[in-house]
mmCIF file of C-alpha atoms in Angstrom:
data_model
loop_
_atom_site.group_PDB
_atom_site.id
_atom_site.type_symbol
_atom_site.label_atom_id
_atom_site.label_comp_id
_atom_site.label_asym_id
_atom_site.label_seq_id
_atom_site.Cartn_x
_atom_site.Cartn_y
_atom_site.Cartn_z
ATOM 1 C CA MET A 1208 -34.511 28.799 -40.758
ATOM 2 C CA SER A 1209 -33.278 31.781 -42.796
ATOM 3 C CA VAL A 1210 -30.073 33.664 -42.125
ATOM 4 C CA ALA A 1211 -32.097 36.753 -41.188
ATOM 5 C CA SER A 1212 -34.218 34.847 -38.682
ATOM 6 C CA SER A 1213 -31.109 33.192 -37.230
ATOM 7 C CA GLY A 1214 -29.521 36.601 -36.764
ATOM 8 C CA THR A 1215 -32.655 37.932 -35.137
ATOM 9 C CA SER A 1216 -32.771 34.949 -32.790
ATOM 10 C CA ALA A 1217 -29.125 35.424 -31.824
ATOM 11 C CA GLU A 1218 -29.688 39.120 -31.173
ATOM 12 C CA ALA A 1219 -32.706 38.344 -28.991
ATOM 13 C CA SER A 1220 -30.710 35.741 -27.066
ATOM 14 C CA GLY A 1221 -27.854 38.214 -26.568
ATOM 15 C CA ALA A 1222 -30.277 40.902 -25.419
ATOM 16 C CA GLY A 1223 -31.787 38.465 -22.933
ATOM 17 C CA ARG A 1224 -28.374 37.632 -21.467
ATOM 18 C CA ALA A 1225 -27.567 41.329 -21.222
ATOM 19 C CA VAL A 1226 -30.818 42.055 -19.359
ATOM 20 C CA ARG A 1227 -30.216 39.175 -16.937
ATOM 21 C CA THR A 1228 -26.673 40.378 -16.303
ATOM 22 C CA VAL A 1229 -27.732 43.955 -15.633
ATOM 23 C CA ILE A 1230 -30.577 42.958 -13.288
ATOM 24 C CA LEU A 1231 -28.511 40.455 -11.297
ATOM 25 C CA CYS A 1232 -25.530 42.785 -10.991
ATOM 26 C CA TRP A 1233 -27.827 45.626 -9.949
ATOM 27 C CA THR A 1234 -29.357 43.387 -7.280
ATOM 28 C CA THR A 1235 -25.898 42.436 -5.996
ATOM 29 C CA VAL A 1236 -24.934 46.082 -5.667
ATOM 30 C CA LEU A 1237 -28.254 46.689 -3.864
ATOM 31 C CA LEU A 1238 -27.214 44.110 -1.269
ATOM 32 C CA GLU A 1239 -23.873 45.840 -0.830
ATOM 33 C CA GLY A 1240 -25.529 49.224 -0.378
ATOM 34 C CA TYR A 1241 -27.842 47.711 2.205
ATOM 35 C CA ASP A 1242 -24.932 46.156 4.103
ATOM 36 C CA LEU A 1243 -22.580 49.101 4.084
ATOM 37 C CA VAL A 1244 -25.225 51.480 5.426
ATOM 38 C CA VAL A 1245 -26.653 49.126 8.041
ATOM 39 C CA LEU A 1246 -23.927 49.808 10.596
ATOM 40 C CA GLY A 1247 -24.359 53.567 10.356
ATOM 41 C CA ALA A 1248 -28.116 53.173 10.770
ATOM 42 C CA ILE A 1249 -27.810 51.127 13.972
ATOM 43 C CA ILE A 1250 -24.808 52.799 15.647
ATOM 44 C CA PRO A 1251 -27.008 55.243 17.613
ATOM 45 C CA THR A 1252 -29.081 52.295 18.908
ATOM 46 C CA LEU A 1253 -26.042 50.163 19.749
ATOM 47 C CA LEU A 1254 -24.472 53.014 21.698
ATOM 48 C CA LYS A 1255 -27.701 54.004 23.435
ATOM 49 C CA THR A 1256 -28.401 50.435 24.605
ATOM 50 C CA ARG A 1257 -24.715 49.712 25.278
ATOM 51 C CA HIS A 1258 -25.032 46.444 23.335
ATOM 52 C CA LEU A 1259 -22.158 44.157 24.407
ATOM 53 C CA GLY A 1260 -20.843 47.168 26.323
ATOM 54 C CA MET A 1261 -20.130 48.953 23.039
ATOM 55 C CA THR A 1262 -18.620 52.454 23.126
ATOM 56 C CA ALA A 1263 -18.136 55.078 20.400
ATOM 57 C CA GLY A 1264 -14.533 53.894 20.092
ATOM 58 C CA ASP A 1265 -15.726 50.289 19.634
ATOM 59 C CA ALA A 1266 -18.177 51.391 16.953
ATOM 60 C CA THR A 1267 -15.370 53.186 15.124
ATOM 61 C CA THR A 1268 -13.197 50.056 15.313
ATOM 62 C CA ILE A 1269 -15.987 47.846 13.991
ATOM 63 C CA ALA A 1270 -16.707 50.231 11.118
ATOM 64 C CA THR A 1271 -13.000 50.384 10.295
ATOM 65 C CA LEU A 1272 -12.499 46.607 10.338
ATOM 66 C CA SER A 1273 -15.576 46.131 8.181
ATOM 67 C CA LEU A 1274 -13.985 48.358 5.585
ATOM 68 C CA VAL A 1275 -10.606 46.650 5.902
ATOM 69 C CA GLY A 1276 -12.357 43.464 4.834
ATOM 70 C CA VAL A 1277 -14.017 45.278 1.942
ATOM 71 C CA ALA A 1278 -10.656 46.686 0.816
ATOM 72 C CA VAL A 1279 -9.014 43.254 0.899
ATOM 73 C CA GLY A 1280 -11.896 41.734 -1.043
ATOM 74 C CA ALA A 1281 -11.812 44.480 -3.675
ATOM 75 C CA LEU A 1282 -8.053 44.158 -4.203
ATOM 76 C CA LEU A 1283 -8.312 40.393 -4.590
ATOM 77 C CA ALA A 1284 -11.390 40.567 -6.796
ATOM 78 C CA GLY A 1285 -9.823 42.330 -9.789
ATOM 79 C CA PRO A 1286 -6.984 39.911 -10.599
ATOM 80 C CA LEU A 1287 -9.167 36.904 -9.751
ATOM 81 C CA ALA A 1288 -11.979 38.166 -11.997
ATOM 82 C CA ASP A 1289 -9.527 38.591 -14.894
ATOM 83 C CA ARG A 1290 -8.025 35.160 -14.181
ATOM 84 C CA LEU A 1291 -10.933 32.902 -13.178
ATOM 85 C CA GLY A 1292 -13.906 34.721 -14.640
ATOM 86 C CA ARG A 1293 -16.465 37.235 -13.465
ATOM 87 C CA ARG A 1294 -19.358 34.835 -12.834
ATOM 88 C CA PRO A 1295 -17.850 32.305 -10.365
ATOM 89 C CA LEU A 1296 -16.148 35.012 -8.344
ATOM 90 C CA LEU A 1297 -19.314 37.078 -8.009
ATOM 91 C CA ILE A 1298 -21.447 34.133 -6.869
ATOM 92 C CA ALA A 1299 -18.843 32.944 -4.341
ATOM 93 C CA SER A 1300 -18.500 36.469 -2.950
ATOM 94 C CA VAL A 1301 -22.247 36.886 -2.446
ATOM 95 C CA VAL A 1302 -22.464 33.557 -0.605
ATOM 96 C CA GLU A 1303 -19.494 34.388 1.626
ATOM 97 C CA PHE A 1304 -20.719 37.746 2.846
ATOM 98 C CA SER A 1305 -24.304 36.475 3.250
ATOM 99 C CA VAL A 1306 -23.261 33.641 5.571
ATOM 100 C CA PHE A 1307 -21.135 35.850 7.818
ATOM 101 C CA THR A 1308 -23.840 38.537 7.866
ATOM 102 C CA LEU A 1309 -26.362 36.021 9.207
ATOM 103 C CA LEU A 1310 -23.961 35.290 12.082
ATOM 104 C CA VAL A 1311 -23.506 38.921 13.212
ATOM 105 C CA PRO A 1312 -26.540 39.086 15.567
ATOM 106 C CA SER A 1313 -25.257 36.003 17.436
ATOM 107 C CA ALA A 1314 -21.928 37.677 18.326
ATOM 108 C CA GLY A 1315 -21.247 37.360 22.040
ATOM 109 C CA SER A 1316 -18.658 40.106 22.319
ATOM 110 C CA VAL A 1317 -17.507 43.256 20.586
ATOM 111 C CA ALA A 1318 -14.453 41.377 19.283
ATOM 112 C CA VAL A 1319 -16.559 38.639 17.671
ATOM 113 C CA PHE A 1320 -18.949 41.255 16.267
ATOM 114 C CA ALA A 1321 -15.985 43.024 14.654
ATOM 115 C CA ALA A 1322 -14.464 39.754 13.357
ATOM 116 C CA LEU A 1323 -17.719 38.750 11.667
ATOM 117 C CA ARG A 1324 -18.014 42.160 10.035
ATOM 118 C CA LEU A 1325 -14.416 41.866 8.844
ATOM 119 C CA ALA A 1326 -15.060 38.446 7.309
ATOM 120 C CA ALA A 1327 -18.295 39.589 5.657
ATOM 121 C CA GLY A 1328 -16.452 42.579 4.245
ATOM 122 C CA VAL A 1329 -14.019 40.378 2.302
ATOM 123 C CA GLY A 1330 -16.869 38.877 0.288
ATOM 124 C CA LEU A 1331 -18.631 42.198 0.064
ATOM 125 C CA GLY A 1332 -15.583 43.960 -1.354
ATOM 126 C CA ALA A 1333 -15.534 41.787 -4.455
ATOM 127 C CA CYS A 1334 -19.164 42.382 -5.362
ATOM 128 C CA MET A 1335 -19.102 45.976 -6.565
ATOM 129 C CA PRO A 1336 -16.065 45.922 -8.927
ATOM 130 C CA VAL A 1337 -17.090 42.590 -10.464
ATOM 131 C CA SER A 1338 -20.699 43.714 -10.894
ATOM 132 C CA LEU A 1339 -19.659 46.991 -12.514
ATOM 133 C CA THR A 1340 -17.234 45.165 -14.811
ATOM 134 C CA MET A 1341 -19.851 42.656 -15.958
ATOM 135 C CA THR A 1342 -22.443 45.350 -16.601
ATOM 136 C CA ALA A 1343 -20.022 47.563 -18.530
ATOM 137 C CA GLU A 1344 -18.935 44.644 -20.702
ATOM 138 C CA ARG A 1345 -22.532 43.963 -21.710
ATOM 139 C CA LEU A 1346 -23.035 47.463 -23.137
ATOM 140 C CA PRO A 1347 -21.373 49.535 -25.905
ATOM 141 C CA ALA A 1348 -18.497 51.800 -24.864
ATOM 142 C CA GLU A 1349 -20.526 54.951 -25.501
ATOM 143 C CA ARG A 1350 -23.032 53.869 -22.823
ATOM 144 C CA ARG A 1351 -20.600 52.804 -20.105
ATOM 145 C CA ALA A 1352 -21.060 55.890 -17.952
ATOM 146 C CA ARG A 1353 -24.773 55.118 -17.719
ATOM 147 C CA ALA A 1354 -23.967 51.419 -17.237
ATOM 148 C CA GLY A 1355 -21.930 52.225 -14.151
ATOM 149 C CA THR A 1356 -24.199 54.858 -12.676
ATOM 150 C CA LEU A 1357 -27.430 52.939 -13.270
ATOM 151 C CA THR A 1358 -25.919 49.811 -11.721
ATOM 152 C CA MET A 1359 -24.875 51.853 -8.717
ATOM 153 C CA THR A 1360 -28.441 53.050 -8.187
ATOM 154 C CA GLY A 1361 -28.753 49.615 -6.626
ATOM 155 C CA TYR A 1362 -26.302 50.683 -3.907
ATOM 156 C CA HIS A 1363 -28.388 53.640 -2.865
ATOM 157 C CA THR A 1364 -31.654 51.772 -3.287
ATOM 158 C CA GLY A 1365 -30.262 49.281 -0.795
ATOM 159 C CA ALA A 1366 -29.231 52.134 1.485
ATOM 160 C CA VAL A 1367 -32.735 53.620 1.337
ATOM 161 C CA ILE A 1368 -34.238 50.204 2.167
ATOM 162 C CA THR A 1369 -31.920 49.918 5.162
ATOM 163 C CA SER A 1370 -32.885 53.371 6.398
ATOM 164 C CA LEU A 1371 -36.610 52.609 6.096
ATOM 165 C CA LEU A 1372 -36.250 49.248 7.827
ATOM 166 C CA ALA A 1373 -34.141 50.815 10.576
ATOM 167 C CA LEU A 1374 -36.946 53.281 11.274
ATOM 168 C CA TRP A 1375 -39.526 50.490 11.199
ATOM 169 C CA VAL A 1376 -37.792 47.856 13.370
ATOM 170 C CA SER A 1377 -36.559 50.459 15.862
ATOM 171 C CA GLY A 1378 -34.553 48.636 18.542
ATOM 172 C CA ASP A 1379 -34.769 45.211 16.853
ATOM 173 C CA TRP A 1380 -31.642 45.892 14.794
ATOM 174 C CA GLN A 1381 -30.868 42.162 14.428
ATOM 175 C CA VAL A 1382 -33.675 41.886 11.875
ATOM 176 C CA LEU A 1383 -31.648 44.032 9.463
ATOM 177 C CA PHE A 1384 -28.872 41.430 9.324
ATOM 178 C CA TYR A 1385 -31.209 38.447 9.025
ATOM 179 C CA VAL A 1386 -33.012 40.061 6.077
ATOM 180 C CA LEU A 1387 -29.739 40.832 4.312
ATOM 181 C CA GLY A 1388 -28.197 37.383 4.803
ATOM 182 C CA ALA A 1389 -31.286 35.539 3.608
ATOM 183 C CA ALA A 1390 -31.714 37.843 0.605
ATOM 184 C CA GLY A 1391 -28.047 37.393 -0.344
ATOM 185 C CA LEU A 1392 -28.286 33.603 -0.380
ATOM 186 C CA ALA A 1393 -31.425 33.815 -2.505
ATOM 187 C CA VAL A 1394 -29.683 36.129 -4.991
ATOM 188 C CA ALA A 1395 -26.679 33.773 -5.215
ATOM 189 C CA ALA A 1396 -28.994 30.853 -6.021
ATOM 190 C CA VAL A 1397 -30.617 32.803 -8.851
ATOM 191 C CA GLN A 1398 -27.198 33.864 -10.164
ATOM 192 C CA TRP A 1399 -26.061 30.248 -10.253
ATOM 193 C CA PHE A 1400 -28.813 29.371 -12.722
ATOM 194 C CA LEU A 1401 -29.259 32.594 -14.711
ATOM 195 C CA LEU A 1402 -26.065 34.703 -14.685
ATOM 196 C CA PRO A 1403 -23.967 34.235 -17.853
ATOM 197 C CA GLU A 1404 -20.203 34.733 -17.983
ATOM 198 C CA SER A 1405 -18.960 37.965 -19.561
ATOM 199 C CA ALA A 1406 -18.493 37.542 -23.318
ATOM 200 C CA ALA A 1407 -15.782 40.224 -23.300
ATOM 201 C CA PHE A 1408 -13.840 38.241 -20.691
ATOM 202 C CA LEU A 1409 -14.107 35.056 -22.765
ATOM 203 C CA ARG A 1410 -12.921 36.869 -25.908
ATOM 204 C CA ALA A 1411 -10.030 38.521 -24.058
ATOM 205 C CA ARG A 1412 -8.898 35.202 -22.595
ATOM 206 C CA ALA A 1413 -9.121 33.475 -25.976
ATOM 207 C CA ALA A 1414 -7.144 36.268 -27.638
ATOM 208 C CA SER A 1415 -4.379 36.337 -25.033
ATOM 209 C CA GLY A 1416 -4.110 32.585 -24.625
ATOM 210 C CA SER A 1417 -3.720 33.040 -20.864
ATOM 211 C CA PRO A 1418 -6.041 34.302 -18.157
ATOM 212 C CA ARG A 1419 -3.206 35.674 -16.004
ATOM 213 C CA VAL A 1420 -3.140 39.465 -15.747
ATOM 214 C CA PRO A 1421 -0.487 40.828 -13.372
ATOM 215 C CA PHE A 1422 -1.150 44.008 -11.444
ATOM 216 C CA THR A 1423 2.080 45.433 -12.901
ATOM 217 C CA GLU A 1424 0.260 45.701 -16.235
ATOM 218 C CA LEU A 1425 -1.413 48.797 -14.773
ATOM 219 C CA LEU A 1426 1.993 50.383 -14.212
ATOM 220 C CA ARG A 1427 2.801 50.500 -17.929
ATOM 221 C CA PRO A 1428 3.279 54.052 -19.293
ATOM 222 C CA ALA A 1429 -0.020 53.865 -21.198
ATOM 223 C CA TYR A 1430 -1.933 53.346 -17.953
ATOM 224 C CA LEU A 1431 0.182 54.815 -15.145
ATOM 225 C CA ARG A 1432 -1.031 58.416 -15.273
ATOM 226 C CA ALA A 1433 -4.652 57.324 -15.357
ATOM 227 C CA GLY A 1434 -4.019 54.806 -12.593
ATOM 228 C CA VAL A 1435 -2.572 57.313 -10.145
ATOM 229 C CA GLY A 1436 -5.331 59.838 -10.804
ATOM 230 C CA VAL A 1437 -8.048 57.202 -10.461
ATOM 231 C CA TRP A 1438 -6.574 55.809 -7.229
ATOM 232 C CA VAL A 1439 -6.428 59.242 -5.607
ATOM 233 C CA ALA A 1440 -9.896 60.246 -6.829
ATOM 234 C CA SER A 1441 -11.317 56.915 -5.688
ATOM 235 C CA PHE A 1442 -9.664 57.356 -2.282
ATOM 236 C CA MET A 1443 -11.267 60.760 -1.855
ATOM 237 C CA GLY A 1444 -14.641 59.694 -3.248
ATOM 238 C CA LEU A 1445 -14.916 56.595 -1.073
ATOM 239 C CA LEU A 1446 -13.826 58.599 1.961
ATOM 240 C CA LEU A 1447 -16.871 60.816 1.388
ATOM 241 C CA VAL A 1448 -19.274 57.956 0.667
ATOM 242 C CA TYR A 1449 -18.369 55.870 3.689
ATOM 243 C CA GLY A 1450 -17.757 58.749 6.048
ATOM 244 C CA LEU A 1451 -21.203 60.167 5.354
ATOM 245 C CA ASN A 1452 -23.071 56.862 5.351
ATOM 246 C CA THR A 1453 -21.450 55.756 8.603
ATOM 247 C CA TRP A 1454 -21.636 58.959 10.625
ATOM 248 C CA LEU A 1455 -24.285 61.259 9.101
ATOM 249 C CA PRO A 1456 -26.983 60.409 11.694
ATOM 250 C CA LYS A 1457 -24.547 61.040 14.526
ATOM 251 C CA LEU A 1458 -23.258 64.291 12.985
ATOM 252 C CA MET A 1459 -26.838 65.485 12.571
ATOM 253 C CA ASN A 1460 -27.613 64.518 16.153
ATOM 254 C CA ASP A 1461 -24.521 66.392 17.396
ATOM 255 C CA ALA A 1462 -25.730 69.454 15.493
ATOM 256 C CA GLY A 1463 -28.878 69.443 17.612
ATOM 257 C CA TYR A 1464 -31.276 67.593 15.319
ATOM 258 C CA PRO A 1465 -33.375 64.861 17.048
ATOM 259 C CA VAL A 1466 -32.478 61.209 16.346
ATOM 260 C CA PRO A 1467 -35.501 60.487 14.065
ATOM 261 C CA THR A 1468 -34.606 63.534 11.937
ATOM 262 C CA ALA A 1469 -30.951 62.505 11.865
ATOM 263 C CA VAL A 1470 -31.745 58.965 10.672
ATOM 264 C CA THR A 1471 -34.234 60.315 8.140
ATOM 265 C CA GLN A 1472 -31.473 62.451 6.624
ATOM 266 C CA LEU A 1473 -29.542 59.241 5.869
ATOM 267 C CA LEU A 1474 -32.527 58.135 3.805
ATOM 268 C CA VAL A 1475 -32.732 61.550 2.104
ATOM 269 C CA LEU A 1476 -28.994 61.474 1.352
ATOM 270 C CA ASN A 1477 -29.239 58.116 -0.413
ATOM 271 C CA ALA A 1478 -32.436 59.040 -2.218
ATOM 272 C CA GLY A 1479 -30.436 61.937 -3.635
ATOM 273 C CA GLY A 1480 -27.731 59.445 -4.534
ATOM 274 C CA VAL A 1481 -30.157 57.447 -6.698
ATOM 275 C CA ALA A 1482 -31.336 60.582 -8.528
ATOM 276 C CA GLY A 1483 -27.762 61.763 -8.989
ATOM 277 C CA LEU A 1484 -26.630 58.472 -10.492
ATOM 278 C CA VAL A 1485 -29.335 58.557 -13.141
ATOM 279 C CA LEU A 1486 -28.563 62.191 -13.961
ATOM 280 C CA GLY A 1487 -24.779 61.833 -13.747
ATOM 281 C CA GLY A 1488 -24.568 58.899 -16.156
ATOM 282 C CA PHE A 1489 -26.787 60.628 -18.695
ATOM 283 C CA VAL A 1490 -24.758 63.844 -18.555
ATOM 284 C CA ALA A 1491 -21.409 62.020 -18.653
ATOM 285 C CA ASP A 1492 -22.301 60.035 -21.790
ATOM 286 C CA ARG A 1493 -23.267 63.284 -23.513
ATOM 287 C CA ARG A 1494 -20.677 65.713 -22.156
ATOM 288 C CA GLY A 1495 -17.792 63.413 -21.311
ATOM 289 C CA ILE A 1496 -16.956 61.445 -18.178
ATOM 290 C CA LYS A 1497 -13.995 63.545 -17.043
ATOM 291 C CA PRO A 1498 -15.621 67.026 -17.183
ATOM 292 C CA THR A 1499 -18.798 65.692 -15.568
ATOM 293 C CA THR A 1500 -16.801 64.117 -12.740
ATOM 294 C CA LEU A 1501 -15.006 67.428 -12.175
ATOM 295 C CA GLY A 1502 -18.278 69.313 -11.930
ATOM 296 C CA TRP A 1503 -19.816 66.737 -9.616
ATOM 297 C CA PHE A 1504 -16.919 66.789 -7.132
ATOM 298 C CA ALA A 1505 -16.908 70.606 -7.195
ATOM 299 C CA GLY A 1506 -20.632 70.671 -6.419
ATOM 300 C CA SER A 1507 -20.011 68.199 -3.599
ATOM 301 C CA ALA A 1508 -17.439 70.504 -1.998
ATOM 302 C CA VAL A 1509 -19.864 73.452 -1.935
ATOM 303 C CA LEU A 1510 -22.792 71.453 -0.525
ATOM 304 C CA LEU A 1511 -20.718 69.708 2.149
ATOM 305 C CA ALA A 1512 -19.463 73.075 3.354
ATOM 306 C CA CYS A 1513 -23.091 74.242 3.604
ATOM 307 C CA LEU A 1514 -23.954 71.306 5.887
ATOM 308 C CA GLY A 1515 -21.500 72.684 8.429
ATOM 309 C CA VAL A 1516 -24.042 75.442 9.111
ATOM 310 C CA ARG A 1517 -26.931 74.645 11.484
ATOM 311 C CA MET A 1518 -30.261 74.982 9.628
ATOM 312 C CA ASP A 1519 -33.536 75.710 11.417
ATOM 313 C CA SER A 1520 -35.694 74.879 8.402
ATOM 314 C CA ASP A 1521 -36.354 71.155 7.895
ATOM 315 C CA LEU A 1522 -37.146 71.819 4.234
ATOM 316 C CA LEU A 1523 -33.851 73.619 3.668
ATOM 317 C CA LEU A 1524 -31.905 70.902 5.503
ATOM 318 C CA GLY A 1525 -33.588 68.146 3.523
ATOM 319 C CA THR A 1526 -32.925 69.961 0.240
ATOM 320 C CA VAL A 1527 -29.215 70.446 0.950
ATOM 321 C CA VAL A 1528 -28.786 66.848 2.137
ATOM 322 C CA PHE A 1529 -30.629 65.562 -0.956
ATOM 323 C CA LEU A 1530 -28.441 67.612 -3.312
ATOM 324 C CA THR A 1531 -25.347 66.451 -1.423
ATOM 325 C CA GLY A 1532 -26.377 62.878 -2.172
ATOM 326 C CA VAL A 1533 -26.966 63.799 -5.817
ATOM 327 C CA PHE A 1534 -23.394 65.012 -6.282
ATOM 328 C CA VAL A 1535 -21.249 63.043 -3.798
ATOM 329 C CA PHE A 1536 -22.310 59.506 -4.640
ATOM 330 C CA SER A 1537 -22.510 59.861 -8.409
ATOM 331 C CA ALA A 1538 -19.122 61.633 -8.491
ATOM 332 C CA GLN A 1539 -17.519 58.543 -6.976
ATOM 333 C CA VAL A 1540 -19.265 56.196 -9.409
ATOM 334 C CA LEU A 1541 -18.208 58.333 -12.364
ATOM 335 C CA VAL A 1542 -14.619 57.536 -11.368
ATOM 336 C CA TYR A 1543 -15.482 53.846 -11.868
ATOM 337 C CA ALA A 1544 -17.182 54.700 -15.173
ATOM 338 C CA TYR A 1545 -13.948 56.344 -16.290
ATOM 339 C CA VAL A 1546 -12.081 53.102 -15.514
ATOM 340 C CA THR A 1547 -14.472 50.896 -17.494
ATOM 341 C CA HIS A 1548 -14.176 53.296 -20.442
ATOM 342 C CA PHE A 1549 -10.410 53.827 -20.324
ATOM 343 C CA TYR A 1550 -9.099 50.257 -19.843
ATOM 344 C CA PRO A 1551 -9.504 47.334 -22.305
ATOM 345 C CA ALA A 1552 -11.265 44.095 -21.305
ATOM 346 C CA ALA A 1553 -8.059 42.132 -20.633
ATOM 347 C CA VAL A 1554 -7.151 44.375 -17.673
ATOM 348 C CA ARG A 1555 -10.496 45.975 -16.876
ATOM 349 C CA GLY A 1556 -11.285 43.761 -13.898
ATOM 350 C CA THR A 1557 -7.834 44.306 -12.420
ATOM 351 C CA ALA A 1558 -8.054 48.065 -13.032
ATOM 352 C CA LEU A 1559 -11.498 48.384 -11.482
ATOM 353 C CA GLY A 1560 -10.530 46.129 -8.579
ATOM 354 C CA SER A 1561 -7.441 48.241 -7.896
ATOM 355 C CA ALA A 1562 -9.481 51.463 -8.063
ATOM 356 C CA SER A 1563 -11.970 50.035 -5.616
ATOM 357 C CA GLY A 1564 -9.383 48.313 -3.396
ATOM 358 C CA ILE A 1565 -6.853 51.128 -3.168
ATOM 359 C CA GLY A 1566 -9.653 53.626 -2.900
ATOM 360 C CA ARG A 1567 -11.019 51.654 0.045
ATOM 361 C CA ALA A 1568 -8.215 53.121 2.105
ATOM 362 C CA GLY A 1569 -10.307 56.269 1.882
ATOM 363 C CA SER A 1570 -13.307 54.329 3.145
ATOM 364 C CA LEU A 1571 -11.209 53.508 6.214
ATOM 365 C CA VAL A 1572 -9.988 57.059 6.726
ATOM 366 C CA GLY A 1573 -13.443 58.631 6.386
ATOM 367 C CA PRO A 1574 -15.195 56.800 9.232
ATOM 368 C CA SER A 1575 -12.020 56.818 11.369
ATOM 369 C CA VAL A 1576 -11.359 60.559 11.125
ATOM 370 C CA THR A 1577 -15.042 61.407 11.485
ATOM 371 C CA GLY A 1578 -15.320 59.039 14.438
ATOM 372 C CA ALA A 1579 -12.351 60.751 16.076
ATOM 373 C CA LEU A 1580 -14.002 64.147 15.572
ATOM 374 C CA VAL A 1581 -17.253 62.825 17.064
ATOM 375 C CA THR A 1582 -15.420 61.309 20.033
ATOM 376 C CA ALA A 1583 -13.682 64.658 20.593
ATOM 377 C CA GLY A 1584 -17.054 66.401 20.593
ATOM 378 C CA ILE A 1585 -16.418 68.458 17.437
ATOM 379 C CA GLY A 1586 -18.134 66.278 14.820
ATOM 380 C CA HIS A 1587 -20.271 69.257 13.837
ATOM 381 C CA PRO A 1588 -19.225 71.431 12.066
ATOM 382 C CA TRP A 1589 -15.672 70.157 11.556
ATOM 383 C CA GLY A 1590 -16.735 66.828 10.101
ATOM 384 C CA PHE A 1591 -18.407 68.577 7.188
ATOM 385 C CA CYS A 1592 -15.495 70.990 6.766
ATOM 386 C CA PHE A 1593 -13.203 67.985 6.488
ATOM 387 C CA PHE A 1594 -15.472 66.390 3.879
ATOM 388 C CA ALA A 1595 -15.552 69.606 1.824
ATOM 389 C CA ALA A 1596 -11.729 69.723 1.748
ATOM 390 C CA VAL A 1597 -11.636 66.095 0.608
ATOM 391 C CA ALA A 1598 -13.966 66.893 -2.303
ATOM 392 C CA VAL A 1599 -11.598 69.675 -3.401
ATOM 393 C CA CYS A 1600 -8.722 67.169 -3.399
ATOM 394 C CA ALA A 1601 -10.816 64.873 -5.603
ATOM 395 C CA VAL A 1602 -11.270 67.716 -8.108
ATOM 396 C CA LEU A 1603 -7.482 68.099 -8.319
ATOM 397 C CA ALA A 1604 -7.012 64.355 -8.861
ATOM 398 C CA VAL A 1605 -9.566 64.201 -11.692
ATOM 399 C CA LEU A 1606 -7.828 67.114 -13.419
ATOM 400 C CA THR A 1607 -4.773 64.866 -13.921
ATOM 401 C CA LEU A 1608 -6.677 62.098 -15.751
ATOM 402 C CA PRO A 1609 -6.043 61.562 -19.497
ATOM 403 C CA GLY A 1610 -8.951 62.701 -21.611
ATOM 404 C CA ARG A 1611 -8.916 59.758 -24.028
ATOM 405 C CA PRO A 1612 -8.329 56.001 -23.627
ATOM 406 C CA PRO A 1613 -5.491 54.169 -25.395
ATOM 407 C CA GLY A 1614 -6.278 52.060 -28.501
ATOM 408 C CA ARG A 1615 -8.635 49.120 -28.106
ATOM 409 C CA GLY A 1616 -8.152 45.557 -29.243
ATOM 410 C CA ALA A 1617 -10.786 43.667 -31.164
ATOM 411 C CA GLU A 1618 -11.690 41.697 -28.071
ATOM 412 C CA ASP A 1619 -13.201 44.715 -26.409
ATOM 413 C CA GLY A 1620 -16.553 44.928 -28.092
ATOM 414 C CA PRO A 1621 -19.800 45.075 -26.183
ATOM 415 C CA GLY A 1622 -20.953 41.812 -24.679
ATOM 416 C CA ALA A 1623 -23.306 39.893 -26.895
#
């Protein structure tokens, strides 16, 4: 075999591994999007039927504990991914959250329901940062914004699937959990046989001689300014994502829209999220991640404020909700894209895990504050006013981010 043909064969093999990585990571993020929207889709049904005697306060507690688990999983995922490897951690996480998800419908009390959601959240929290890290490390640096945003289309695809299934199964909400758990175990089995380890991780570990990456590495002067800005922006972005996905149907219902219309708007919101991710990644790779993120959060603030106004036209409402999804969800993912571009491979998993984990505090605040507003009977319009103010805070945080990453080591090439 000639040298040229050997090179061609190696390139084809590398391209095949990259495609498998992207598809399997995208599918994992799809499962997470499905899971994290499922509770918001069924809350109106759970409260209407008084399942297990559930109240609005119980629903808020369950949503909050679910996100506590996700935050814990995300914080643990980064250092473990940089220490043990991306592949084993991702597969173990998918299995863990799938098993506990299958058990949710069998819960005999609100407390057990909440505990199972908490446990599932720990596995779930690791999936997104590890998936985004693996995808980014398979592509050149100049395409990492699109790598992140295209991978995250899986999240909103999963959310759209949940919304459609929720409309189809109606009161049989248990089916949503059985489908997710079974699909997750199937995905983990495929990952076991087909998902390769990140080449960038293997090079970084070989170059450093040790897989240990302490969190304090992120506090070095070269990274501290970016870290603080990313943590705050991620907090604000995740507050918006989870607050809207958890409570949008209820906020719409409180505004006077019928329940079918309110649930449909959750689908429209996430359909906009998919479109926005494709557009946002393309624009960010051409115009720069930081300025695009600024523009996206600013657009989010304007659109969220508009949702505080009752709209009589279904077309106008659907258009505003769709555009809100376009800007809100891709703005948050562009924060992650900034992380994968700014940090080198040796600390990328830890950096992305910290952005996701610390930012998850926002995912707790969003549903909690919105739930309190709903319980007080002022979810509309004040819920949307609150979200608009949060988007403005995100704009201020992104303004503090450094425009250029520090120097790269040789280990940080695109995954082969």
